[in-house]
Amino acid sequence: MRFAARLAALSLLAPLALAACVPGQGTRAPSWPDRVTFQGTVMRVSFIDGTVCRANISGQYTGDLAGCPHPMRYQVTRFEPSYLGGVAVGNIFQPYAEVTLKDAQGRRWSFKTPEPIPSRSQPDGVLKLPH
């Protein structure tokens, strides 16, 4: 009988415990950066929830993503503009850059541009061993 009473009490507490885990109004579900691209000196950070934030890094390689719903601090440790970035097809050519993003909890994400082009002979993540 005591076991049944404990089980009944736990079954009443479980929904309350789960409700405490649900974010309240005004809070956002956690998101993280998925991709970093550049158009000239404008850095574009895409997040997994579809949010896109921008920062102009011209002369300032460290700062915050201003106005971004996901507060992040950025640091560009290497930035080498593309020689073809100024011509009419400049949007195609990404500068070489190494970017580190850090959130308020101290989590870090690192990106390099341009993104590597996958090899046609072997898909990314597949290791071919010699026979």
mmCIF file of C-alpha atoms in Angstrom:
data_model
loop_
_atom_site.group_PDB
_atom_site.id
_atom_site.type_symbol
_atom_site.label_atom_id
_atom_site.label_comp_id
_atom_site.label_asym_id
_atom_site.label_seq_id
_atom_site.Cartn_x
_atom_site.Cartn_y
_atom_site.Cartn_z
ATOM 1 C CA MET A 1 0.000 0.000 0.000
ATOM 2 C CA ARG A 2 2.834 2.395 0.777
ATOM 3 C CA PHE A 3 4.338 1.763 -2.649
ATOM 4 C CA ALA A 4 1.075 2.681 -4.383
ATOM 5 C CA ALA A 5 0.850 5.945 -2.399
ATOM 6 C CA ARG A 6 4.425 6.899 -3.332
ATOM 7 C CA LEU A 7 3.789 6.064 -6.969
ATOM 8 C CA ALA A 8 0.648 8.232 -6.971
ATOM 9 C CA ALA A 9 2.551 11.150 -5.408
ATOM 10 C CA LEU A 10 5.360 10.845 -7.969
ATOM 11 C CA SER A 11 2.881 10.732 -10.832
ATOM 12 C CA LEU A 12 1.439 14.062 -9.626
ATOM 13 C CA LEU A 13 4.892 15.686 -9.327
ATOM 14 C CA ALA A 14 6.170 14.611 -12.757
ATOM 15 C CA PRO A 15 4.051 17.101 -14.777
ATOM 16 C CA LEU A 16 5.112 19.914 -12.436
ATOM 17 C CA ALA A 17 8.774 19.057 -12.887
ATOM 18 C CA LEU A 18 8.388 18.979 -16.667
ATOM 19 C CA ALA A 19 6.535 22.308 -16.667
ATOM 20 C CA ALA A 20 9.471 23.912 -14.867
ATOM 21 C CA CYS A 21 11.725 22.967 -17.813
ATOM 22 C CA VAL A 22 9.597 24.798 -20.409
ATOM 23 C CA PRO A 23 10.862 28.330 -21.141
ATOM 24 C CA GLY A 24 8.560 31.069 -19.928
ATOM 25 C CA GLN A 25 7.225 33.935 -21.993
ATOM 26 C CA GLY A 26 9.880 36.348 -23.170
ATOM 27 C CA THR A 27 12.675 33.774 -23.288
ATOM 28 C CA ARG A 28 14.085 32.232 -26.432
ATOM 29 C CA ALA A 29 14.941 28.623 -26.970
ATOM 30 C CA PRO A 30 18.705 28.156 -27.198
ATOM 31 C CA SER A 31 20.191 28.446 -30.644
ATOM 32 C CA TRP A 32 23.713 28.294 -31.963
ATOM 33 C CA PRO A 33 25.542 29.607 -35.010
ATOM 34 C CA ASP A 34 25.499 27.353 -38.024
ATOM 35 C CA ARG A 35 27.419 29.261 -40.702
ATOM 36 C CA VAL A 36 29.556 32.380 -41.175
ATOM 37 C CA THR A 37 29.918 34.122 -44.532
ATOM 38 C CA PHE A 38 31.289 37.478 -45.686
ATOM 39 C CA GLN A 39 30.263 40.031 -48.248
ATOM 40 C CA GLY A 40 33.215 42.395 -48.310
ATOM 41 C CA THR A 41 33.781 43.345 -44.669
ATOM 42 C CA VAL A 42 30.229 42.510 -43.574
ATOM 43 C CA MET A 43 30.164 39.272 -41.596
ATOM 44 C CA ARG A 44 26.914 37.335 -41.735
ATOM 45 C CA VAL A 45 26.173 34.768 -39.002
ATOM 46 C CA SER A 46 23.348 32.282 -39.615
ATOM 47 C CA PHE A 47 21.810 30.403 -36.682
ATOM 48 C CA ILE A 48 20.061 27.026 -36.701
ATOM 49 C CA ASP A 49 16.693 28.661 -35.980
ATOM 50 C CA GLY A 50 16.906 30.740 -39.182
ATOM 51 C CA THR A 51 18.054 33.972 -37.521
ATOM 52 C CA VAL A 52 20.696 35.944 -39.429
ATOM 53 C CA CYS A 53 22.859 38.562 -37.713
ATOM 54 C CA ARG A 54 25.402 40.887 -39.313
ATOM 55 C CA ALA A 55 28.439 42.878 -38.211
ATOM 56 C CA ASN A 56 30.706 45.168 -40.204
ATOM 57 C CA ILE A 57 34.234 44.195 -39.194
ATOM 58 C CA SER A 58 35.965 46.956 -41.176
ATOM 59 C CA GLY A 59 38.952 47.850 -38.985
ATOM 60 C CA GLN A 60 37.422 46.200 -35.905
ATOM 61 C CA TYR A 61 38.031 42.472 -35.650
ATOM 62 C CA THR A 62 36.488 42.018 -32.197
ATOM 63 C CA GLY A 63 33.026 43.019 -31.063
ATOM 64 C CA ASP A 64 29.437 42.026 -30.380
ATOM 65 C CA LEU A 65 26.739 41.067 -32.844
ATOM 66 C CA ALA A 66 24.680 44.214 -32.223
ATOM 67 C CA GLY A 67 20.910 43.836 -32.341
ATOM 68 C CA CYS A 68 21.114 40.060 -32.567
ATOM 69 C CA PRO A 69 18.488 38.099 -30.584
ATOM 70 C CA HIS A 70 21.270 35.615 -29.744
ATOM 71 C CA PRO A 71 23.940 37.725 -28.014
ATOM 72 C CA MET A 72 27.361 36.709 -29.300
ATOM 73 C CA ARG A 73 30.854 38.118 -29.142
ATOM 74 C CA TYR A 74 32.984 37.654 -32.247
ATOM 75 C CA GLN A 75 36.705 37.650 -32.891
ATOM 76 C CA VAL A 76 38.235 37.489 -36.347
ATOM 77 C CA THR A 77 41.816 36.286 -35.959
ATOM 78 C CA ARG A 78 42.651 36.233 -39.640
ATOM 79 C CA PHE A 79 41.067 38.260 -42.411
ATOM 80 C CA GLU A 80 42.484 38.289 -45.927
ATOM 81 C CA PRO A 81 40.174 39.893 -48.478
ATOM 82 C CA SER A 82 39.717 38.213 -51.833
ATOM 83 C CA TYR A 83 41.505 39.930 -54.715
ATOM 84 C CA LEU A 84 38.384 39.376 -56.801
ATOM 85 C CA GLY A 85 36.025 40.670 -54.116
ATOM 86 C CA GLY A 86 35.842 44.150 -55.681
ATOM 87 C CA VAL A 87 34.842 43.117 -59.186
ATOM 88 C CA ALA A 88 31.279 42.703 -60.436
ATOM 89 C CA VAL A 89 31.107 39.064 -59.322
ATOM 90 C CA GLY A 90 32.562 39.863 -55.888
ATOM 91 C CA ASN A 91 29.756 38.164 -53.954
ATOM 92 C CA ILE A 92 31.026 34.813 -55.193
ATOM 93 C CA PHE A 93 34.505 35.239 -53.716
ATOM 94 C CA GLN A 94 34.772 34.944 -49.930
ATOM 95 C CA PRO A 95 37.752 36.349 -48.022
ATOM 96 C CA TYR A 96 39.924 33.989 -46.040
ATOM 97 C CA ALA A 97 38.876 34.416 -42.427
ATOM 98 C CA GLU A 98 38.972 32.572 -39.121
ATOM 99 C CA VAL A 99 36.108 33.529 -36.832
ATOM 100 C CA THR A 100 35.409 32.575 -33.223
ATOM 101 C CA LEU A 101 31.976 33.240 -31.728
ATOM 102 C CA LYS A 102 31.337 33.108 -27.985
ATOM 103 C CA ASP A 103 28.038 33.323 -26.110
ATOM 104 C CA ALA A 104 27.339 34.538 -22.559
ATOM 105 C CA GLN A 105 27.656 30.997 -21.158
ATOM 106 C CA GLY A 106 31.212 30.716 -22.523
ATOM 107 C CA ARG A 107 30.429 28.296 -25.367
ATOM 108 C CA ARG A 108 32.605 28.805 -28.456
ATOM 109 C CA TRP A 109 32.166 28.087 -32.143
ATOM 110 C CA SER A 110 34.924 28.359 -34.740
ATOM 111 C CA PHE A 111 34.463 28.921 -38.463
ATOM 112 C CA LYS A 112 36.727 29.340 -41.476
ATOM 113 C CA THR A 113 35.812 30.955 -44.761
ATOM 114 C CA PRO A 114 35.518 30.103 -47.523
ATOM 115 C CA GLU A 115 33.855 26.810 -46.747
ATOM 116 C CA PRO A 116 35.715 23.845 -48.246
ATOM 117 C CA ILE A 117 34.395 22.474 -51.509
ATOM 118 C CA PRO A 118 33.528 18.785 -51.100
ATOM 119 C CA SER A 119 35.561 16.405 -53.169
ATOM 120 C CA ARG A 120 33.667 14.491 -55.851
ATOM 121 C CA SER A 121 35.778 11.395 -55.337
ATOM 122 C CA GLN A 122 34.955 11.031 -51.651
ATOM 123 C CA PRO A 123 32.106 12.629 -49.692
ATOM 124 C CA ASP A 124 32.884 14.562 -46.497
ATOM 125 C CA GLY A 125 33.166 12.375 -43.441
ATOM 126 C CA VAL A 126 33.967 9.173 -45.344
ATOM 127 C CA LEU A 127 37.341 7.597 -44.738
ATOM 128 C CA LYS A 128 38.655 5.286 -47.446
ATOM 129 C CA LEU A 129 41.181 2.813 -46.131
ATOM 130 C CA PRO A 130 43.769 1.190 -48.407
ATOM 131 C CA HIS A 131 43.111 -2.441 -49.276
#
